[in-house]
Coordinates of C-alpha atoms and ligand atoms in Angstrom, one line a residue:
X20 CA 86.6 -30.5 17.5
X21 CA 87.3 -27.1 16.6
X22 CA 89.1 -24.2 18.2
X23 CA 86.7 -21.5 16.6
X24 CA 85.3 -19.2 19.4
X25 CA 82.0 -19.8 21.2
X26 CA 79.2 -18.3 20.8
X27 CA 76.8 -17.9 23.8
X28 CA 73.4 -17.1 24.2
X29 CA 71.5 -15.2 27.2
X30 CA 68.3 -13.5 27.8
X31 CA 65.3 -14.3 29.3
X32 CA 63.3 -17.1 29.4
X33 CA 61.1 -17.5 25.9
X34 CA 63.4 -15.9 24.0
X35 CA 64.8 -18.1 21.7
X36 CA 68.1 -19.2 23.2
X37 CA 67.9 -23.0 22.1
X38 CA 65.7 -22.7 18.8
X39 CA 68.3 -19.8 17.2
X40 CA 71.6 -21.9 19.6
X41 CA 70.6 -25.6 17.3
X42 CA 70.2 -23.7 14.2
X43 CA 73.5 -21.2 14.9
X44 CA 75.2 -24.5 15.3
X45 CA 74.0 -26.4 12.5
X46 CA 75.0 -23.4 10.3
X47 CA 78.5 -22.7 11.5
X48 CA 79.7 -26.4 12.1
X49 CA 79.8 -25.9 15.9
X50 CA 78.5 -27.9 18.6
X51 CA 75.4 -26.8 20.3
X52 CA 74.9 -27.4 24.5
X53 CA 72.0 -26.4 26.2
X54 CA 73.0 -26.1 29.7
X55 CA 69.8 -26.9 31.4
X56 CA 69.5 -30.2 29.3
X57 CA 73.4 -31.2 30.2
X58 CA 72.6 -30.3 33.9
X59 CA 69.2 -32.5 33.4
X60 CA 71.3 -35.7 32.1
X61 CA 73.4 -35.2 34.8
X62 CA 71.2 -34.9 38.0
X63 CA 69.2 -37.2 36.4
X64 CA 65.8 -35.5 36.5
X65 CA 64.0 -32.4 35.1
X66 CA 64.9 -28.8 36.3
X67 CA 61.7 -28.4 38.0
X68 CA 62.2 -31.4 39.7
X69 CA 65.3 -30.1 40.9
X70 CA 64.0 -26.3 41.7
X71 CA 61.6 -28.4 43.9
X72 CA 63.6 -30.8 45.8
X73 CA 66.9 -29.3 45.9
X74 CA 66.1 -25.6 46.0
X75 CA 67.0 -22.7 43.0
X76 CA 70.4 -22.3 45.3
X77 CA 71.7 -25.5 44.4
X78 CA 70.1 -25.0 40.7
X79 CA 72.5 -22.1 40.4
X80 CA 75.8 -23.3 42.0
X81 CA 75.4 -26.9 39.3
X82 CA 74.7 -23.6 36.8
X83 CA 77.9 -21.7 37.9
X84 CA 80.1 -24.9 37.9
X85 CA 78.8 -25.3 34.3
X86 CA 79.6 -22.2 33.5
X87 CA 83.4 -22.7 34.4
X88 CA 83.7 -26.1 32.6
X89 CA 82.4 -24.4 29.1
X90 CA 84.0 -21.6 29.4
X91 CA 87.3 -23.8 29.3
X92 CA 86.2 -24.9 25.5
X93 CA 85.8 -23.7 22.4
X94 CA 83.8 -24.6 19.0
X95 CA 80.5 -24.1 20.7
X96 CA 77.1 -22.3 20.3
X97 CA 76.0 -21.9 24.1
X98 CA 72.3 -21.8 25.3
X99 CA 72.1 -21.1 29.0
X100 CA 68.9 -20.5 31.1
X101 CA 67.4 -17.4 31.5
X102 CA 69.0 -16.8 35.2
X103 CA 72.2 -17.0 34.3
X104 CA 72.7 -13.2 34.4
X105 CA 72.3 -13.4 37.9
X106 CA 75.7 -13.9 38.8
X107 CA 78.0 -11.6 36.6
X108 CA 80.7 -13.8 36.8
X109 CA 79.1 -16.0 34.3
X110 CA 78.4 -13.4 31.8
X111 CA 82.4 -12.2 32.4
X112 CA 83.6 -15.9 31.8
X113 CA 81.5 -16.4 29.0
X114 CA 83.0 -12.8 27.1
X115 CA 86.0 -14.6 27.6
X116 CA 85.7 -17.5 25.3
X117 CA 83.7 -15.4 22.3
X118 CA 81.3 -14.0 21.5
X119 CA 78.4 -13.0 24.0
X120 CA 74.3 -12.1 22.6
X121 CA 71.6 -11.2 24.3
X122 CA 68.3 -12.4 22.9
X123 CA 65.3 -9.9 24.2
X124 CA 61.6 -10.1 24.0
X125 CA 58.8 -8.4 25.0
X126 CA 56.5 -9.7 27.8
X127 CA 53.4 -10.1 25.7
X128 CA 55.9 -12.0 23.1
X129 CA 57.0 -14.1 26.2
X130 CA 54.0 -14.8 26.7
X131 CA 53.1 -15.8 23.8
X132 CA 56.0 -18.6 23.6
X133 CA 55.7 -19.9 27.3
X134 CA 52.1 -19.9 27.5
X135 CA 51.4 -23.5 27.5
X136 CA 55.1 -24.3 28.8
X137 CA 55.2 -26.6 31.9
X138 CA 58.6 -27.2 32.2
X139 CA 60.0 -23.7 33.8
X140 CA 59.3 -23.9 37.4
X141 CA 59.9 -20.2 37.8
X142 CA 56.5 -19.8 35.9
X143 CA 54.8 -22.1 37.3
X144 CA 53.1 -20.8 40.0
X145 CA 49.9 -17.7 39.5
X146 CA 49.7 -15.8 37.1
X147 CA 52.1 -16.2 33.8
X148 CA 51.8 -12.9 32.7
X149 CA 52.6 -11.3 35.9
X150 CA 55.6 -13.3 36.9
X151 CA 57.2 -12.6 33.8
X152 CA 56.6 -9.2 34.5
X153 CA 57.6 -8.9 38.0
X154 CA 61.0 -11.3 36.9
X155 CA 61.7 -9.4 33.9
X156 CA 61.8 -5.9 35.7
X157 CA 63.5 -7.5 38.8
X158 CA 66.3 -8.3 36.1
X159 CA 66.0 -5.9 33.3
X160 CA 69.6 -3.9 34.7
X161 CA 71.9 -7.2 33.9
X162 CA 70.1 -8.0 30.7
X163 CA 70.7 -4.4 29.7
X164 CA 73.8 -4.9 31.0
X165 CA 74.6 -7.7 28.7
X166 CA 76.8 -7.1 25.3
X167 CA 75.3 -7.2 21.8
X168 CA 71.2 -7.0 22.6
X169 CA 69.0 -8.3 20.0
X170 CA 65.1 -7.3 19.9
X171 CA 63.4 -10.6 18.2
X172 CA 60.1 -9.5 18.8
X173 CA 60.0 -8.5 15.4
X174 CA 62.5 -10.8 13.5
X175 CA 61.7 -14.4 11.9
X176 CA 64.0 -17.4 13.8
X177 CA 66.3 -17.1 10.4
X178 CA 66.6 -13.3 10.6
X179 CA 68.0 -13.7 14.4
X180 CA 70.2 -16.6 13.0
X181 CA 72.0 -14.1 10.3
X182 CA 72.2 -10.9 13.2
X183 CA 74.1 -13.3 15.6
X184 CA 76.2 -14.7 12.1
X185 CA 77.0 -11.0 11.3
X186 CA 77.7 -10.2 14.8
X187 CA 80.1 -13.4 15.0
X188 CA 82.2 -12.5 11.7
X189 CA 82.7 -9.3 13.0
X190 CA 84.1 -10.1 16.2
X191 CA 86.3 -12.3 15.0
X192 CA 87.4 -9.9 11.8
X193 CA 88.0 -7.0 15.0
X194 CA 88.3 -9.4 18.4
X195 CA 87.8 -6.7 21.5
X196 CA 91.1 -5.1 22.6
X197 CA 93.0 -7.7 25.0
X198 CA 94.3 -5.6 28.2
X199 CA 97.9 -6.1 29.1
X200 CA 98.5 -8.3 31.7
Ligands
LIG30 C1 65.5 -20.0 34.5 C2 65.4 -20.2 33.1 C3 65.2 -21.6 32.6 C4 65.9 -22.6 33.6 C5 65.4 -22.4 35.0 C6 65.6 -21.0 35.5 C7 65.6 -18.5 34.9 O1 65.9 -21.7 31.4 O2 67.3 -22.4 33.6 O3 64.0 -22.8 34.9 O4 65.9 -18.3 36.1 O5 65.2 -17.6 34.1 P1 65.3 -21.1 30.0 O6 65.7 -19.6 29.9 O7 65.9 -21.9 28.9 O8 63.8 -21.3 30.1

């Protein structure tokens, strides 16, 4: 256990989040928790599974309750899914516990990494290309929106490791400037 800040990864989906999130946490000593695996184990059956029986409603509210619980601990690297964005109340609770990154990609790069991916029930239906597309604009404003962007079309999974390291040492060197209550 340790009381170090979080570190928490967002950004769309094939962009990294749990590849760079195990070897961030292998690095630094913290713990890494992938949220949709956690929320897997506990319902007991795969995301799309879920998305399909249960509805992407009840996806997100299991997501949002998630959200709380980690965000009441410390000493982890955090790999959400891609939606996550969608309610800015879980970006806002994250920035509370540490640090915050935002892992972007292009949509060819996207792409690229999801093409033979059947797991992601938000891509699973037409065409790839286009969804992420039509997904990615329909979201671009909260991803912009997000604190500390990374572009990893261009970076090697080592060279996105050391950006979020830097980016971590820095924050806590100069933590962001606590209001008054
Ligand atoms: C989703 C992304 C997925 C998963 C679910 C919904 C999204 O996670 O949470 O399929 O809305 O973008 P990854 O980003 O890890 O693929």
């Amino acid at each position: 256990m340790t009381d170090a800040p979080n570190i928490v990864l967002i950004g769309f989906m094939g962009t990294g989040k749990t590849s760079v999130g195990h070897r961030l946490a292998s690095r630094l000593g913290l713990t890494f928790v992938d949220m949709d695996h956690v929320i897997e184990q506990r319902q007991g059956c795969a995301i799309s599974e879920l998305f399909a029986t249960r509805g992407e409603p009840f996806f997100r509210s299991l997501e949002r309750d998630l959200v709380r619980e980690l965000a009441g601990r410390r000493g982890l690297v955090i790999g959400t899914g891609g939606g996550i964005v969608l309610n800015p109340d879980n970006v806002a609770d994250f920035a509370r516990t540490g640090l915050v990154v935002c892992l972007k990609a292009s949509p060819e790069t996207i792409l690229r990494r999801v093409e033979h991916d059947t797991t992601r029930p938000l891509l699973a239906q037409g065409d790839k290309a286009a969804r992420i597309r039509d997904l990615l604009a329909k979201r671009q404003a909260l991803y912009d929106a997000a604190p500390n962007p990374i572009d990893t079309d261009a970076l090697g999974l080592d060279e996105v490791v050391e950006t979020v390291i830097r980016l971590y040492r820095q924050a806590m060197v100069h933590p962001p400037c606590r209001r008054q209550a």
